[in-house]
Amino acid sequence: MTTAEAAATLFAFPYHNCRNISSPEDTSASRKVYAGTAPARSVLELEDNENVREYLVEAKGKQKKTPTLVHQAIRKTLKDNSPLFSILNGGIVIVARDAEVDDKTKKMTLLKPSIINGSQTQGELRRFYAETFNEDYQEPSIRYEIIVTDDDDLIAEISIARNFQNDVRALSIAGRRGHIDALEARMIEHFPDVRLQKSESEQNDKEGTLDTEKLVQVTFAALPVEMMEKFKRQSDPENKVFSYSQKTRCLKLFQELVEKPENKEVYDCFLDVAPIAWQLYIDWKQHQGFIGTGIRSIEREDRKVKEVPDGLIFPIIAAHSVFMRHNGMRWRMERPTVLTDADLIRTATQAYQEIANHNPQTMGKTKGCYSLLMSVTSIYARLTLQQ
């Protein structure tokens, strides 16, 4: 191999930290295994020629470039929880023929490296940096494992083994148990063409399929405090931060509402509020009232608002919870006409700038942002009751 050819097969891999976790069996077989975290940018240019699965959205020969549920989940994590990406994402497994670690410069030099598990993650990271990432986002880190070996047969075996997946998660369990059926029936009353996602194998936004986990989240955000107080699992009923930041927890809480008879009153309220909450989410997701606010994290197209980040929307939805009233038959929202969307947008912009430091993810996870908006709507709610 010429000097030029050798240089072309070398790859500089910057990292935050690196540990040698080789087992005695690895050492006896002249293998090395390293693990740690690295800046997400470190993996963008890696090859994946040794991987049995390439980035499926861009795979050659695919008739449809439709993002799978895996892609959608990675995109949500990057967009809504990039500081937690290294914890919420499984990371990337890399194989290399040789590796030289320089802990002074925090850089590893890899010989012929290739991703063998994590092509989907790499593909979504490339998309994130090209289309979404800006100064409003915190630079995400990623977990990595690097296996150093020159055994081609072993590399193939590792690639196959590391790509085995078990996709039976909470949503599929809830769907198979019929926990989503009543919620779907209630949603169809208001959105006739909608169907709820009942397993990981069903894609959102396909033929009217709606993201069930997102629906559950926004419904908890809009659920009135008096109902949250009756749901004993909530230690702080007024704190709605969990509705934005803890998707899995929301689904498990919903399952408790379905399964336990003592939660029937709260469950009935949940079913009534769900269509209202979803309509609020739809309306605010592309609310044109945000034009002129100067919020850079809002996605725009042709000078129109295309998408408002969830971190901005959830505190606004939660603020509407004070307007939920029971009319003797069902829960409904009774928002006074004197309160305008412009009032809420001004308050949300203030929270975004002064409390969340211009970061939509911080806003969605900060109780103070919810409290500020709730204080405004609570005033209008009290005045309405007095009248």
Tab-separated table of C-alpha atoms in Angstrom:
chain	number	residue	atom	x	y	z
A	1	MET	CA	0.000	0.000	0.000
A	2	THR	CA	1.413	3.384	-0.991
A	3	THR	CA	1.652	6.304	1.432
A	4	ALA	CA	-1.186	8.061	-0.396
A	5	GLU	CA	-3.410	4.957	-0.233
A	6	ALA	CA	-2.705	4.520	3.466
A	7	ALA	CA	-3.571	8.155	4.148
A	8	ALA	CA	-6.851	7.777	2.259
A	9	THR	CA	-7.910	4.915	4.539
A	10	LEU	CA	-7.171	6.824	7.759
A	11	PHE	CA	-9.926	8.686	9.555
A	12	ALA	CA	-9.588	11.288	12.284
A	13	PHE	CA	-12.176	10.690	14.999
A	14	PRO	CA	-12.480	13.473	17.638
A	15	TYR	CA	-13.991	12.370	20.942
A	16	HIS	CA	-15.008	13.718	24.352
A	17	ASN	CA	-13.826	10.671	26.256
A	18	CYS	CA	-12.514	7.205	25.436
A	19	ARG	CA	-12.043	4.071	27.484
A	20	ASN	CA	-10.464	0.764	26.580
A	21	ILE	CA	-13.104	-1.808	27.560
A	22	SER	CA	-11.443	-4.844	25.961
A	23	SER	CA	-12.198	-8.120	27.709
A	24	PRO	CA	-9.549	-10.786	28.389
A	25	GLU	CA	-11.001	-12.712	25.426
A	26	ASP	CA	-10.541	-9.651	23.203
A	27	THR	CA	-6.953	-9.217	24.320
A	28	SER	CA	-6.085	-12.873	23.714
A	29	ALA	CA	-7.547	-12.608	20.201
A	30	SER	CA	-5.626	-9.360	19.454
A	31	ARG	CA	-8.819	-7.309	19.438
A	32	LYS	CA	-9.446	-3.990	21.130
A	33	VAL	CA	-12.747	-2.408	22.076
A	34	TYR	CA	-13.104	1.272	22.895
A	35	ALA	CA	-16.183	3.136	24.129
A	36	GLY	CA	-17.115	6.679	25.025
A	37	THR	CA	-18.892	9.783	23.791
A	38	ALA	CA	-18.005	12.056	20.919
A	39	PRO	CA	-19.348	15.174	19.203
A	40	ALA	CA	-22.068	14.049	16.804
A	41	ARG	CA	-20.153	15.690	13.954
A	42	SER	CA	-17.439	13.050	14.375
A	43	VAL	CA	-19.562	10.342	12.754
A	44	LEU	CA	-21.028	12.301	9.821
A	45	GLU	CA	-18.352	11.318	7.287
A	46	LEU	CA	-17.808	7.707	8.354
A	47	GLU	CA	-18.337	4.987	5.749
A	48	ASP	CA	-20.914	2.260	6.356
A	49	ASN	CA	-19.741	-0.227	3.752
A	50	GLU	CA	-19.410	-3.014	6.345
A	51	ASN	CA	-22.976	-2.549	7.587
A	52	VAL	CA	-25.722	-4.984	6.593
A	53	ARG	CA	-28.224	-2.086	6.667
A	54	GLU	CA	-27.674	1.249	4.998
A	55	TYR	CA	-29.628	4.432	5.657
A	56	LEU	CA	-33.035	3.154	4.523
A	57	VAL	CA	-34.507	6.517	3.488
A	58	GLU	CA	-31.749	6.942	0.907
A	59	ALA	CA	-31.260	3.281	0.005
A	60	LYS	CA	-30.782	2.641	-3.684
A	61	GLY	CA	-33.694	0.959	-5.392
A	62	LYS	CA	-36.284	2.055	-2.816
A	63	GLN	CA	-39.426	3.289	-4.555
A	64	LYS	CA	-40.480	5.390	-1.555
A	65	LYS	CA	-38.194	7.555	0.499
A	66	THR	CA	-40.501	7.399	3.511
A	67	PRO	CA	-38.995	7.803	6.984
A	68	THR	CA	-39.625	4.789	9.200
A	69	LEU	CA	-40.684	4.997	12.836
A	70	VAL	CA	-37.014	4.658	13.788
A	71	HIS	CA	-36.165	7.729	11.684
A	72	GLN	CA	-39.098	9.660	13.114
A	73	ALA	CA	-38.029	8.855	16.673
A	74	ILE	CA	-34.437	9.968	16.020
A	75	ARG	CA	-35.678	13.195	14.402
A	76	LYS	CA	-37.905	13.959	17.384
A	77	THR	CA	-35.033	13.384	19.798
A	78	LEU	CA	-32.678	15.644	17.842
A	79	LYS	CA	-35.274	18.365	17.425
A	80	ASP	CA	-36.871	18.287	20.885
A	81	ASN	CA	-34.155	16.814	23.129
A	82	SER	CA	-30.746	17.240	21.480
A	83	PRO	CA	-28.949	17.675	24.864
A	84	LEU	CA	-30.252	14.201	25.805
A	85	PHE	CA	-29.411	12.584	22.467
A	86	SER	CA	-26.449	10.589	23.813
A	87	ILE	CA	-28.737	9.078	26.472
A	88	LEU	CA	-31.904	8.547	24.440
A	89	ASN	CA	-30.136	7.189	21.350
A	90	GLY	CA	-28.365	3.828	21.277
A	91	GLY	CA	-25.334	5.330	19.570
A	92	ILE	CA	-23.109	3.937	16.849
A	93	VAL	CA	-20.923	0.842	16.602
A	94	ILE	CA	-17.809	1.217	14.436
A	95	VAL	CA	-15.319	-1.360	13.244
A	96	ALA	CA	-11.747	-0.460	12.306
A	97	ARG	CA	-8.668	-2.432	11.252
A	98	ASP	CA	-6.437	-0.437	13.583
A	99	ALA	CA	-6.704	2.521	15.969
A	100	GLU	CA	-4.322	4.982	17.568
A	101	VAL	CA	-5.580	6.945	20.580
A	102	ASP	CA	-4.203	10.389	21.405
A	103	ASP	CA	-5.792	11.452	24.685
A	104	LYS	CA	-3.940	14.782	24.690
A	105	THR	CA	-5.725	15.989	21.550
A	106	LYS	CA	-8.850	13.897	22.249
A	107	LYS	CA	-8.580	12.373	18.803
A	108	MET	CA	-8.389	8.783	17.550
A	109	THR	CA	-6.913	7.804	14.196
A	110	LEU	CA	-8.817	4.874	12.683
A	111	LEU	CA	-7.706	2.626	9.830
A	112	LYS	CA	-10.489	1.710	7.375
A	113	PRO	CA	-13.353	2.493	9.772
A	114	SER	CA	-16.959	1.607	8.978
A	115	ILE	CA	-20.243	1.883	10.820
A	116	ILE	CA	-21.696	-1.583	11.406
A	117	ASN	CA	-24.664	-0.473	13.501
A	118	GLY	CA	-26.101	3.027	13.444
A	119	SER	CA	-26.473	3.975	9.779
A	120	GLN	CA	-30.001	5.220	10.503
A	121	THR	CA	-28.644	7.414	13.282
A	122	GLN	CA	-25.879	8.743	11.043
A	123	GLY	CA	-28.356	9.484	8.248
A	124	GLU	CA	-30.646	11.430	10.560
A	125	LEU	CA	-27.693	13.312	12.046
A	126	ARG	CA	-26.627	14.365	8.551
A	127	ARG	CA	-30.176	15.532	7.877
A	128	PHE	CA	-30.289	17.384	11.215
A	129	TYR	CA	-27.047	19.281	10.584
A	130	ALA	CA	-27.969	20.097	6.974
A	131	GLU	CA	-31.574	21.207	7.511
A	132	THR	CA	-32.278	21.979	11.158
A	133	PHE	CA	-29.244	22.598	13.338
A	134	ASN	CA	-28.523	26.243	14.183
A	135	GLU	CA	-27.302	28.286	17.113
A	136	ASP	CA	-30.574	27.669	18.962
A	137	TYR	CA	-29.622	24.010	19.397
A	138	GLN	CA	-27.026	22.559	21.727
A	139	GLU	CA	-24.396	20.521	19.912
A	140	PRO	CA	-25.461	16.882	20.472
A	141	SER	CA	-23.064	14.196	21.635
A	142	ILE	CA	-23.229	10.554	20.621
A	143	ARG	CA	-22.214	7.310	22.285
A	144	TYR	CA	-19.827	5.133	20.335
A	145	GLU	CA	-18.232	1.718	20.502
A	146	ILE	CA	-15.211	0.986	18.329
A	147	ILE	CA	-14.171	-2.605	17.706
A	148	VAL	CA	-10.627	-2.938	16.366
A	149	THR	CA	-10.033	-6.153	14.423
A	150	ASP	CA	-8.806	-7.267	11.018
A	151	ASP	CA	-10.943	-10.447	10.994
A	152	ASP	CA	-13.355	-9.920	8.068
A	153	ASP	CA	-15.542	-12.904	9.026
A	154	LEU	CA	-15.930	-11.595	12.563
A	155	ILE	CA	-16.823	-8.134	11.250
A	156	ALA	CA	-19.634	-9.666	9.200
A	157	GLU	CA	-20.912	-11.649	12.202
A	158	ILE	CA	-20.851	-8.548	14.432
A	159	SER	CA	-22.741	-6.499	11.845
A	160	ILE	CA	-25.523	-9.088	11.600
A	161	ALA	CA	-25.773	-9.574	15.368
A	162	ARG	CA	-25.788	-5.851	16.194
A	163	ASN	CA	-28.619	-5.188	13.721
A	164	PHE	CA	-31.085	-7.591	15.352
A	165	GLN	CA	-33.960	-5.508	16.731
A	166	ASN	CA	-36.903	-6.089	19.048
A	167	ASP	CA	-39.537	-3.439	18.351
A	168	VAL	CA	-42.257	-4.492	20.808
A	169	ARG	CA	-42.499	-1.357	22.945
A	170	ALA	CA	-45.121	0.339	25.094
A	171	LEU	CA	-47.207	1.559	22.155
A	172	SER	CA	-47.537	-1.921	20.630
A	173	ILE	CA	-48.458	-3.378	24.015
A	174	ALA	CA	-51.129	-0.711	24.551
A	175	GLY	CA	-52.492	-1.306	21.048
A	176	ARG	CA	-52.678	-5.067	21.449
A	177	ARG	CA	-54.464	-4.725	24.772
A	178	GLY	CA	-57.099	-2.474	23.215
A	179	HIS	CA	-56.169	0.507	25.387
A	180	ILE	CA	-56.235	2.865	22.418
A	181	ASP	CA	-59.622	1.831	20.989
A	182	ALA	CA	-61.847	4.139	23.060
A	183	LEU	CA	-59.494	7.068	22.510
A	184	GLU	CA	-59.581	6.428	18.755
A	185	ALA	CA	-63.390	6.263	18.768
A	186	ARG	CA	-63.574	9.613	20.555
A	187	MET	CA	-61.118	11.203	18.112
A	188	ILE	CA	-63.130	9.920	15.118
A	189	GLU	CA	-66.170	11.818	16.424
A	190	HIS	CA	-64.261	15.051	15.786
A	191	PHE	CA	-61.806	13.958	13.076
A	192	PRO	CA	-63.692	11.342	10.982
A	193	ASP	CA	-60.736	10.370	8.778
A	194	VAL	CA	-58.246	9.904	11.617
A	195	ARG	CA	-56.874	6.569	12.793
A	196	LEU	CA	-54.543	6.216	15.755
A	197	GLN	CA	-51.184	4.515	15.542
A	198	LYS	CA	-51.397	1.292	17.570
A	199	SER	CA	-47.962	-0.212	17.031
A	200	GLU	CA	-44.427	0.754	16.036
A	201	SER	CA	-44.973	-0.857	12.622
A	202	GLU	CA	-47.612	1.724	11.679
A	203	GLN	CA	-46.318	4.993	10.307
A	204	ASN	CA	-47.592	8.397	11.375
A	205	ASP	CA	-49.140	10.765	8.830
A	206	LYS	CA	-49.875	7.871	6.470
A	207	GLU	CA	-53.459	7.545	5.285
A	208	GLY	CA	-54.710	9.548	8.248
A	209	THR	CA	-52.700	7.676	10.892
A	210	LEU	CA	-52.096	9.955	13.860
A	211	ASP	CA	-49.171	9.867	16.315
A	212	THR	CA	-50.845	8.335	19.389
A	213	GLU	CA	-47.957	9.138	21.718
A	214	LYS	CA	-48.058	12.800	20.690
A	215	LEU	CA	-51.832	12.877	21.209
A	216	VAL	CA	-51.430	11.484	24.730
A	217	GLN	CA	-48.752	14.073	25.495
A	218	VAL	CA	-50.793	17.091	24.372
A	219	THR	CA	-53.858	15.765	26.191
A	220	PHE	CA	-51.980	15.564	29.474
A	221	ALA	CA	-50.800	19.126	28.824
A	222	ALA	CA	-54.415	20.300	28.434
A	223	LEU	CA	-55.883	18.216	31.274
A	224	PRO	CA	-57.346	20.495	34.005
A	225	VAL	CA	-55.403	20.674	37.271
A	226	GLU	CA	-58.386	19.436	39.276
A	227	MET	CA	-58.261	16.168	37.334
A	228	MET	CA	-54.501	15.915	37.709
A	229	GLU	CA	-54.989	16.281	41.469
A	230	LYS	CA	-57.315	13.264	41.478
A	231	PHE	CA	-54.729	11.247	39.601
A	232	LYS	CA	-52.558	10.245	42.565
A	233	ARG	CA	-49.522	9.445	40.425
A	234	GLN	CA	-48.808	13.172	40.003
A	235	SER	CA	-46.947	14.679	42.982
A	236	ASP	CA	-47.177	18.191	41.478
A	237	PRO	CA	-50.467	18.426	39.531
A	238	GLU	CA	-49.717	21.930	38.232
A	239	ASN	CA	-46.390	20.940	36.703
A	240	LYS	CA	-47.028	20.021	33.052
A	241	VAL	CA	-43.372	19.806	31.998
A	242	PHE	CA	-43.579	16.001	31.912
A	243	SER	CA	-46.150	16.183	29.084
A	244	TYR	CA	-43.460	17.597	26.782
A	245	SER	CA	-40.310	15.882	27.989
A	246	GLN	CA	-41.457	12.381	29.030
A	247	LYS	CA	-43.247	10.689	26.152
A	248	THR	CA	-42.918	7.144	27.492
A	249	ARG	CA	-44.102	8.171	30.944
A	250	CYS	CA	-47.179	9.847	29.421
A	251	LEU	CA	-48.129	6.639	27.627
A	252	LYS	CA	-47.687	4.575	30.796
A	253	LEU	CA	-49.802	7.043	32.797
A	254	PHE	CA	-52.482	6.791	30.121
A	255	GLN	CA	-52.418	2.994	30.448
A	256	GLU	CA	-52.981	3.396	34.189
A	257	LEU	CA	-56.025	5.558	33.485
A	258	VAL	CA	-57.431	2.815	31.270
A	259	GLU	CA	-56.665	-0.117	33.560
A	260	LYS	CA	-57.509	1.131	37.049
A	261	PRO	CA	-61.223	1.678	37.917
A	262	GLU	CA	-60.368	4.327	40.526
A	263	ASN	CA	-59.117	6.551	37.679
A	264	LYS	CA	-62.402	6.427	35.725
A	265	GLU	CA	-63.329	10.081	36.312
A	266	VAL	CA	-59.920	11.252	35.120
A	267	TYR	CA	-60.033	8.823	32.185
A	268	ASP	CA	-63.446	10.128	31.078
A	269	CYS	CA	-62.074	13.655	31.243
A	270	PHE	CA	-59.021	12.551	29.232
A	271	LEU	CA	-61.250	11.198	26.440
A	272	ASP	CA	-63.238	14.451	26.325
A	273	VAL	CA	-60.171	16.678	26.314
A	274	ALA	CA	-58.155	14.696	23.725
A	275	PRO	CA	-59.872	16.095	20.569
A	276	ILE	CA	-59.742	19.624	22.016
A	277	ALA	CA	-56.047	19.302	22.824
A	278	TRP	CA	-55.254	17.918	19.374
A	279	GLN	CA	-57.092	20.778	17.668
A	280	LEU	CA	-55.070	23.226	19.766
A	281	TYR	CA	-51.884	21.451	18.720
A	282	ILE	CA	-52.821	21.616	15.038
A	283	ASP	CA	-53.793	25.290	15.256
A	284	TRP	CA	-50.651	26.390	17.065
A	285	LYS	CA	-48.237	24.209	15.080
A	286	GLN	CA	-48.565	26.554	12.097
A	287	HIS	CA	-49.911	29.677	13.791
A	288	GLN	CA	-49.203	32.669	11.551
A	289	GLY	CA	-49.350	34.972	14.571
A	290	PHE	CA	-45.699	34.141	15.252
A	291	ILE	CA	-44.684	36.137	12.169
A	292	GLY	CA	-42.747	39.161	13.355
A	293	THR	CA	-41.751	37.696	16.732
A	294	GLY	CA	-38.154	37.147	15.595
A	295	ILE	CA	-38.096	33.603	17.009
A	296	ARG	CA	-35.463	31.925	14.847
A	297	SER	CA	-36.319	28.354	15.795
A	298	ILE	CA	-39.666	28.659	13.980
A	299	GLU	CA	-39.472	27.035	10.548
A	300	ARG	CA	-40.626	29.337	7.769
A	301	GLU	CA	-41.374	28.896	4.093
A	302	ASP	CA	-42.332	31.646	1.610
A	303	ARG	CA	-42.533	34.097	4.522
A	304	LYS	CA	-45.137	31.957	6.256
A	305	VAL	CA	-44.876	29.916	9.428
A	306	LYS	CA	-44.400	26.284	8.434
A	307	GLU	CA	-43.771	24.718	11.857
A	308	VAL	CA	-43.573	26.001	15.429
A	309	PRO	CA	-41.367	23.889	17.744
A	310	ASP	CA	-43.212	21.740	20.289
A	311	GLY	CA	-41.263	23.431	23.082
A	312	LEU	CA	-43.137	26.651	22.318
A	313	ILE	CA	-46.490	24.969	21.826
A	314	PHE	CA	-46.771	22.801	24.940
A	315	PRO	CA	-46.768	25.676	27.479
A	316	ILE	CA	-49.490	27.383	25.403
A	317	ILE	CA	-51.623	24.224	25.325
A	318	ALA	CA	-51.105	23.748	29.072
A	319	ALA	CA	-52.261	27.334	29.642
A	320	HIS	CA	-55.611	26.418	28.044
A	321	SER	CA	-56.214	23.773	30.730
A	322	VAL	CA	-57.781	26.454	32.983
A	323	PHE	CA	-60.594	26.860	30.444
A	324	MET	CA	-61.682	23.206	30.559
A	325	ARG	CA	-65.193	23.011	32.059
A	326	HIS	CA	-67.666	20.178	32.633
A	327	ASN	CA	-71.119	21.091	31.327
A	328	GLY	CA	-72.897	18.232	33.077
A	329	MET	CA	-72.328	15.800	30.240
A	330	ARG	CA	-68.830	16.296	28.871
A	331	TRP	CA	-65.740	18.399	29.314
A	332	ARG	CA	-65.367	21.273	26.877
A	333	MET	CA	-63.151	24.328	26.505
A	334	GLU	CA	-64.721	27.682	27.367
A	335	ARG	CA	-62.086	30.261	26.485
A	336	PRO	CA	-63.215	33.911	26.797
A	337	THR	CA	-63.217	35.818	23.506
A	338	VAL	CA	-61.529	38.792	25.157
A	339	LEU	CA	-58.330	36.718	25.394
A	340	THR	CA	-56.654	36.789	21.980
A	341	ASP	CA	-54.007	34.549	20.483
A	342	ALA	CA	-51.831	37.656	20.215
A	343	ASP	CA	-51.893	37.953	24.030
A	344	LEU	CA	-50.641	34.379	24.373
A	345	ILE	CA	-48.013	34.810	21.670
A	346	ARG	CA	-46.606	37.895	23.394
A	347	THR	CA	-46.379	36.026	26.693
A	348	ALA	CA	-44.897	32.933	25.037
A	349	THR	CA	-42.299	35.081	23.257
A	350	GLN	CA	-41.388	36.705	26.575
A	351	ALA	CA	-40.937	33.281	28.203
A	352	TYR	CA	-38.905	32.060	25.226
A	353	GLN	CA	-36.540	35.040	25.338
A	354	GLU	CA	-36.243	35.799	29.052
A	355	ILE	CA	-36.641	32.403	30.725
A	356	ALA	CA	-35.670	29.847	28.064
A	357	ASN	CA	-32.779	31.881	26.621
A	358	HIS	CA	-34.108	31.532	23.059
A	359	ASN	CA	-34.084	27.715	23.204
A	360	PRO	CA	-37.382	25.912	22.394
A	361	GLN	CA	-36.263	22.714	24.122
A	362	THR	CA	-35.453	24.617	27.295
A	363	MET	CA	-38.854	26.300	27.150
A	364	GLY	CA	-40.657	22.974	26.871
A	365	LYS	CA	-38.793	21.630	29.909
A	366	THR	CA	-38.919	24.703	32.175
A	367	LYS	CA	-41.750	24.991	34.687
A	368	GLY	CA	-41.400	28.796	34.811
A	369	CYS	CA	-42.431	29.097	31.150
A	370	TYR	CA	-45.617	27.145	31.818
A	371	SER	CA	-46.311	29.146	34.968
A	372	LEU	CA	-45.970	32.485	33.174
A	373	LEU	CA	-48.514	31.538	30.508
A	374	MET	CA	-50.784	29.895	33.057
A	375	SER	CA	-50.790	33.060	35.175
A	376	VAL	CA	-52.188	35.005	32.217
A	377	THR	CA	-54.944	32.552	31.326
A	378	SER	CA	-55.848	32.022	34.985
A	379	ILE	CA	-56.676	35.728	35.327
A	380	TYR	CA	-59.090	35.521	32.384
A	381	ALA	CA	-60.561	32.280	33.737
A	382	ARG	CA	-61.294	33.863	37.141
A	383	LEU	CA	-62.847	36.959	35.567
A	384	THR	CA	-65.085	34.760	33.417
A	385	LEU	CA	-66.287	32.813	36.457
A	386	GLN	CA	-66.996	36.037	38.359
A	387	GLN	CA	-69.060	37.367	35.476
